[in-house]
Coordinates of N, CA and C in Angstrom, one line a residue:
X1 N 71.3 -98.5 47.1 CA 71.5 -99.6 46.3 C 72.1 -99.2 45.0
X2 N 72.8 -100.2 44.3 CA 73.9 -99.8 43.3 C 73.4 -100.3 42.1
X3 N 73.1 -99.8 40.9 CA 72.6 -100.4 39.6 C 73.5 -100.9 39.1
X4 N 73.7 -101.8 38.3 CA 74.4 -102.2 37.6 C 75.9 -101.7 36.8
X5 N 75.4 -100.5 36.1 CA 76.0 -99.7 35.8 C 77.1 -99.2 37.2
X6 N 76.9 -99.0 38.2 CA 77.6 -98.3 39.2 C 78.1 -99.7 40.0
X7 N 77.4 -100.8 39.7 CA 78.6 -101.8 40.6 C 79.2 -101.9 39.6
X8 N 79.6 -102.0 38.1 CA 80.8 -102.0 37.7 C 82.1 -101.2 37.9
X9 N 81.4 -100.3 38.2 CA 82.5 -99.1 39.1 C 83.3 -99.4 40.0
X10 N 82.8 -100.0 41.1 CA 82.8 -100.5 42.8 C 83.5 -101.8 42.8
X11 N 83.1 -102.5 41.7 CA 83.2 -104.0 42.2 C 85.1 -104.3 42.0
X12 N 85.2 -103.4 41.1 CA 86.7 -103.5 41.5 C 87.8 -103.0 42.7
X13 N 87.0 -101.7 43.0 CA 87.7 -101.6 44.6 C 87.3 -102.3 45.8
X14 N 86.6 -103.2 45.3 CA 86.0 -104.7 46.7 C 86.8 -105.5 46.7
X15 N 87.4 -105.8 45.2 CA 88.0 -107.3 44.6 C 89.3 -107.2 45.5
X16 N 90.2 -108.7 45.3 CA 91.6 -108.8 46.1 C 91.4 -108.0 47.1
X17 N 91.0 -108.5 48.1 CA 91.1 -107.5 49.2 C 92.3 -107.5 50.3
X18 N 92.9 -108.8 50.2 CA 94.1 -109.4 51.1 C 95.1 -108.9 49.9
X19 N 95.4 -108.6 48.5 CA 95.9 -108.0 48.2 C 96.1 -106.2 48.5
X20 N 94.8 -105.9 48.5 CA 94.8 -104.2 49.0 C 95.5 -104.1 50.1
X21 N 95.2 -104.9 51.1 CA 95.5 -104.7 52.5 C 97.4 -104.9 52.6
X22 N 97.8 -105.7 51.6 CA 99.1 -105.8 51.6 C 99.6 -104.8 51.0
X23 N 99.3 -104.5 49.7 CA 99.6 -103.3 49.4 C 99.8 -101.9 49.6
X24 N 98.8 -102.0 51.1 CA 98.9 -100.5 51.8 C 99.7 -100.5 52.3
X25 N 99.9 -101.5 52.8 CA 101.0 -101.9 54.2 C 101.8 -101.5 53.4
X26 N 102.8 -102.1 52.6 CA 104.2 -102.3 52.6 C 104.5 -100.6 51.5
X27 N 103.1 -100.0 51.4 CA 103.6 -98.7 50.9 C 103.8 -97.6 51.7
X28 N 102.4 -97.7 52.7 CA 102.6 -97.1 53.9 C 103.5 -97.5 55.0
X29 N 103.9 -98.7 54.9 CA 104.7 -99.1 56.6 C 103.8 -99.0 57.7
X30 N 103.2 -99.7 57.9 CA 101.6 -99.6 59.1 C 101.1 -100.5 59.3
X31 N 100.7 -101.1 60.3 CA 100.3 -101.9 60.9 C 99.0 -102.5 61.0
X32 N 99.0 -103.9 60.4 CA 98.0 -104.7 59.8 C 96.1 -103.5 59.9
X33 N 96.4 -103.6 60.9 CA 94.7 -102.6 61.3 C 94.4 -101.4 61.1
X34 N 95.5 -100.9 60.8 CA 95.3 -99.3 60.3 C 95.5 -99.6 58.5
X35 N 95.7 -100.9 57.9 CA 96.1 -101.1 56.6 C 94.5 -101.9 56.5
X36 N 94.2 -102.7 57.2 CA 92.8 -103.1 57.0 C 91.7 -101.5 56.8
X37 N 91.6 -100.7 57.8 CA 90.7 -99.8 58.1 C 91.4 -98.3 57.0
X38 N 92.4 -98.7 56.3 CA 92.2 -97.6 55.5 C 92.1 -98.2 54.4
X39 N 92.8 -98.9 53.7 CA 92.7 -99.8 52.3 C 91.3 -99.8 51.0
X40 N 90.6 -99.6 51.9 CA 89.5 -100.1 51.1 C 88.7 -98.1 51.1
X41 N 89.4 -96.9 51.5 CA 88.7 -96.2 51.6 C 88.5 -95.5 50.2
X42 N 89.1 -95.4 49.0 CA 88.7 -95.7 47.7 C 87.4 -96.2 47.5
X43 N 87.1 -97.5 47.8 CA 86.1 -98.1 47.7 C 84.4 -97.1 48.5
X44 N 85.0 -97.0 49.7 CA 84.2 -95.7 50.3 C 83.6 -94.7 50.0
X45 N 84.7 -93.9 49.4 CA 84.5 -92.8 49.1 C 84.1 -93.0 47.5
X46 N 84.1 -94.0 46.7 CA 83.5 -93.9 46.0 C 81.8 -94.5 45.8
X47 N 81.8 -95.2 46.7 CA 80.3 -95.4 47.0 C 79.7 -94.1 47.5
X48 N 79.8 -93.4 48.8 CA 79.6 -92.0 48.6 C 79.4 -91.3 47.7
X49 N 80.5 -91.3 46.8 CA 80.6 -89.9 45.4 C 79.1 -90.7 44.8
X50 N 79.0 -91.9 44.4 CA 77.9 -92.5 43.4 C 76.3 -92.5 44.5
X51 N 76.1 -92.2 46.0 CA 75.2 -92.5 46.7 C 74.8 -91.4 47.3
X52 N 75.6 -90.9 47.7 CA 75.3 -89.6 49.1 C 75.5 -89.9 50.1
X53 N 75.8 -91.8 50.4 CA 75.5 -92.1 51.9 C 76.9 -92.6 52.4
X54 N 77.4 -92.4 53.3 CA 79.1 -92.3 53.8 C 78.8 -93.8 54.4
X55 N 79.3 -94.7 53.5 CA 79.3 -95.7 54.5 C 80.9 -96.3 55.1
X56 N 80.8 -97.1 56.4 CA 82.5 -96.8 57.0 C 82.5 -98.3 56.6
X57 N 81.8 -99.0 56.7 CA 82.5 -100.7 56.5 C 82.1 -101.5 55.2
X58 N 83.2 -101.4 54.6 CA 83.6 -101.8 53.0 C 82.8 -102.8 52.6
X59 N 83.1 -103.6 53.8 CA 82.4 -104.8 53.2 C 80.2 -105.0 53.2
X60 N 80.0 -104.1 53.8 CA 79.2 -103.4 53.5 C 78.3 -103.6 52.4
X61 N 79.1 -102.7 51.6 CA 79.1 -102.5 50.0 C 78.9 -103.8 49.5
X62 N 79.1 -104.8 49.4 CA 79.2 -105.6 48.8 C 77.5 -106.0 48.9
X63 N 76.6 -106.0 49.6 CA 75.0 -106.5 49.8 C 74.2 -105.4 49.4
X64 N 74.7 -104.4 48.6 CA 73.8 -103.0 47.8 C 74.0 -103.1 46.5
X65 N 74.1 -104.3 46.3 CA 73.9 -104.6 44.5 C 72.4 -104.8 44.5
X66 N 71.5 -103.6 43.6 CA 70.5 -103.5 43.6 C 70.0 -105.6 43.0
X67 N 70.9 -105.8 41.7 CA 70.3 -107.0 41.3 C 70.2 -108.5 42.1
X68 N 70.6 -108.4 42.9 CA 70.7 -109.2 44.0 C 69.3 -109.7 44.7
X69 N 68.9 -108.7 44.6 CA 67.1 -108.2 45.0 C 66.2 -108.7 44.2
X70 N 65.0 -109.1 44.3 CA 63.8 -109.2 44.0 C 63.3 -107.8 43.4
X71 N 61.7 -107.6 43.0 CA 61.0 -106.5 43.0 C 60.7 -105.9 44.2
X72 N 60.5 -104.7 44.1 CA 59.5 -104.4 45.3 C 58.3 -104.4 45.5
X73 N 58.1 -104.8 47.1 CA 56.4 -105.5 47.5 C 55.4 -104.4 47.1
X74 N 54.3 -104.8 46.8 CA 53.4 -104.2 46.7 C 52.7 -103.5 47.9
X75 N 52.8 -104.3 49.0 CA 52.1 -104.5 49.9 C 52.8 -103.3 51.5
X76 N 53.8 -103.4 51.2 CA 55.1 -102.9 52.4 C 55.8 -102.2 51.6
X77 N 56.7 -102.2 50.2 CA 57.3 -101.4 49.3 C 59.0 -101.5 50.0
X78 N 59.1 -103.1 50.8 CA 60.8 -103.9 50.6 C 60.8 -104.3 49.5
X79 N 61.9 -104.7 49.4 CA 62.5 -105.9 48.3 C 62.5 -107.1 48.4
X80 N 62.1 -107.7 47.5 CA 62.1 -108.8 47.8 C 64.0 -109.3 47.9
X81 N 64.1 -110.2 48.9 CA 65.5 -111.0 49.5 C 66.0 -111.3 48.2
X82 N 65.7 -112.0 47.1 CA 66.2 -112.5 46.1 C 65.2 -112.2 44.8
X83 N 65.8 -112.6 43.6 CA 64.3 -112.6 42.5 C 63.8 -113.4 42.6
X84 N 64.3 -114.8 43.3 CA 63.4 -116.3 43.3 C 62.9 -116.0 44.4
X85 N 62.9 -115.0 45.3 CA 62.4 -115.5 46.6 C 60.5 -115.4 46.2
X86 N 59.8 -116.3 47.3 CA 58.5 -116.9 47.2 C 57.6 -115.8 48.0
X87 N 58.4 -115.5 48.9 CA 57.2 -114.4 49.6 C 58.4 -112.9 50.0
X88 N 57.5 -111.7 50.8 CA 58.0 -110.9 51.4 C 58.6 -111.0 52.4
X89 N 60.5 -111.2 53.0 CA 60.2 -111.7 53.9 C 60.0 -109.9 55.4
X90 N 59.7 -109.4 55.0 CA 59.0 -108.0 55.6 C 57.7 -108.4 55.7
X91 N 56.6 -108.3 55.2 CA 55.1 -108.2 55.3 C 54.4 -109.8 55.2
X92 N 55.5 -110.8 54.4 CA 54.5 -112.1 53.8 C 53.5 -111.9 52.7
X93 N 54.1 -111.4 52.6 CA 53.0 -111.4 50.8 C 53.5 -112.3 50.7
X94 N 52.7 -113.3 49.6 CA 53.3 -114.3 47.8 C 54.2 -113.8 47.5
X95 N 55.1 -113.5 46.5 CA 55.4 -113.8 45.2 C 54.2 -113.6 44.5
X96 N 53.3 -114.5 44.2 CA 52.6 -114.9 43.2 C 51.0 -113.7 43.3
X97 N 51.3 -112.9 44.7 CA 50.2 -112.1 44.6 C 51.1 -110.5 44.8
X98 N 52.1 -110.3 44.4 CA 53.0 -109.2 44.0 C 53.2 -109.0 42.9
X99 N 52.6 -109.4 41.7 CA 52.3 -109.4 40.5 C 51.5 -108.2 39.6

Protein backbone atom coordinates (compact mmCIF):
# COMPACT_ATOMS: atom_id res chain seq x y z
CA UNK A 1 0.00 0.00 0.00
CA UNK A 2 1.25 3.52 -0.98
CA UNK A 3 1.19 6.49 1.71
CA UNK A 4 0.38 9.47 0.66
CA UNK A 5 3.67 10.84 0.37
CA UNK A 6 4.61 7.94 -2.29
CA UNK A 7 1.21 8.21 -4.35
CA UNK A 8 2.34 11.64 -5.09
CA UNK A 9 5.21 10.04 -6.77
CA UNK A 10 3.05 7.39 -8.83
CA UNK A 11 0.11 9.17 -9.48
CA UNK A 12 1.65 10.90 -12.22
CA UNK A 13 2.90 7.91 -14.08
CA UNK A 14 -0.87 6.49 -13.93
CA UNK A 15 -2.35 9.83 -15.23
CA UNK A 16 -3.09 10.28 -19.32
CA UNK A 17 -2.73 7.03 -19.94
CA UNK A 18 -4.16 7.02 -23.79
CA UNK A 19 -1.62 9.75 -23.98
CA UNK A 20 1.43 7.41 -22.75
CA UNK A 21 0.27 4.80 -24.89
CA UNK A 22 0.43 7.22 -27.90
CA UNK A 23 3.46 8.44 -27.01
CA UNK A 24 5.31 5.20 -27.01
CA UNK A 25 3.95 4.33 -30.06
CA UNK A 26 4.87 7.02 -32.35
CA UNK A 27 8.45 7.11 -30.57
CA UNK A 28 8.97 3.60 -30.66
CA UNK A 29 7.08 2.64 -33.98
CA UNK A 30 5.18 -0.44 -32.35
CA UNK A 31 2.20 -1.76 -32.25
CA UNK A 32 -0.73 -0.76 -30.17
CA UNK A 33 -0.04 -3.93 -27.59
CA UNK A 34 3.45 -3.95 -27.15
CA UNK A 35 2.81 0.20 -26.64
CA UNK A 36 -0.05 -0.67 -24.09
CA UNK A 37 2.24 -3.45 -22.26
CA UNK A 38 5.36 -1.34 -22.06
CA UNK A 39 4.17 2.40 -21.55
CA UNK A 40 3.33 2.35 -18.24
CA UNK A 41 6.61 0.42 -17.15
CA UNK A 42 8.02 3.62 -15.43
CA UNK A 43 5.08 3.47 -13.46
CA UNK A 44 6.16 -0.31 -12.45
CA UNK A 45 9.24 -0.06 -11.83
CA UNK A 46 8.73 2.69 -9.79
CA UNK A 47 6.12 1.11 -7.56
CA UNK A 48 8.78 -1.62 -7.03
CA UNK A 49 11.72 0.85 -6.32
CA UNK A 50 9.03 2.47 -3.45
CA UNK A 51 7.52 -1.33 -2.40
CA UNK A 52 9.72 -4.33 -3.09
CA UNK A 53 6.83 -5.91 -4.85
CA UNK A 54 7.12 -6.27 -8.85
CA UNK A 55 3.83 -5.65 -9.85
CA UNK A 56 3.07 -6.34 -13.94
CA UNK A 57 -0.47 -4.65 -14.32
CA UNK A 58 -0.33 -0.82 -13.97
CA UNK A 59 -3.54 -0.50 -13.52
CA UNK A 60 -3.18 -2.33 -10.58
CA UNK A 61 -1.52 0.44 -8.83
CA UNK A 62 -4.10 2.53 -8.94
CA UNK A 63 -6.31 0.45 -5.73
CA UNK A 64 -2.88 0.58 -3.24
CA UNK A 65 -3.57 4.09 -2.18
CA UNK A 66 -3.27 3.31 1.40
CA UNK A 67 -5.98 6.36 2.07
CA UNK A 68 -8.60 4.88 0.16
CA UNK A 69 -8.87 2.35 3.11
CA UNK A 70 -10.45 2.40 6.32
CA UNK A 71 -8.52 1.39 9.69
CA UNK A 72 -7.49 -1.88 10.33
CA UNK A 73 -9.86 -4.48 12.02
CA UNK A 74 -9.26 -5.33 15.32
CA UNK A 75 -10.65 -8.54 15.06
CA UNK A 76 -8.92 -10.14 11.58
CA UNK A 77 -6.18 -7.17 11.07
CA UNK A 78 -7.91 -6.26 7.09
CA UNK A 79 -8.75 -2.97 6.19
CA UNK A 80 -11.49 -1.72 6.36
CA UNK A 81 -13.03 -1.22 2.24
CA UNK A 82 -13.42 2.49 2.87
CA UNK A 83 -13.17 4.99 5.98
CA UNK A 84 -17.09 5.15 5.90
CA UNK A 85 -17.33 1.64 5.55
CA UNK A 86 -19.89 0.17 8.56
CA UNK A 87 -18.46 -3.15 9.10
CA UNK A 88 -15.41 -5.60 8.12
CA UNK A 89 -16.14 -6.78 4.95
CA UNK A 90 -13.42 -9.85 5.90
CA UNK A 91 -14.60 -10.90 9.49
CA UNK A 92 -18.03 -8.58 10.05
CA UNK A 93 -17.04 -6.72 12.82
CA UNK A 94 -19.05 -3.07 13.37
CA UNK A 95 -17.28 -0.19 12.62
CA UNK A 96 -18.61 0.96 15.82
CA UNK A 97 -16.97 -2.02 17.81
CA UNK A 98 -13.40 -1.42 15.98
CA UNK A 99 -12.99 1.44 18.04
Amino acid sequence: MLEEHEWEIMEPLLTNQIESIKNYRAKHEVELEVATKNAFKPATDKYFELTGFKETNYAAIWHHRLSSFGSECKSCGYLFRTPKANFCANCGLPAKENI
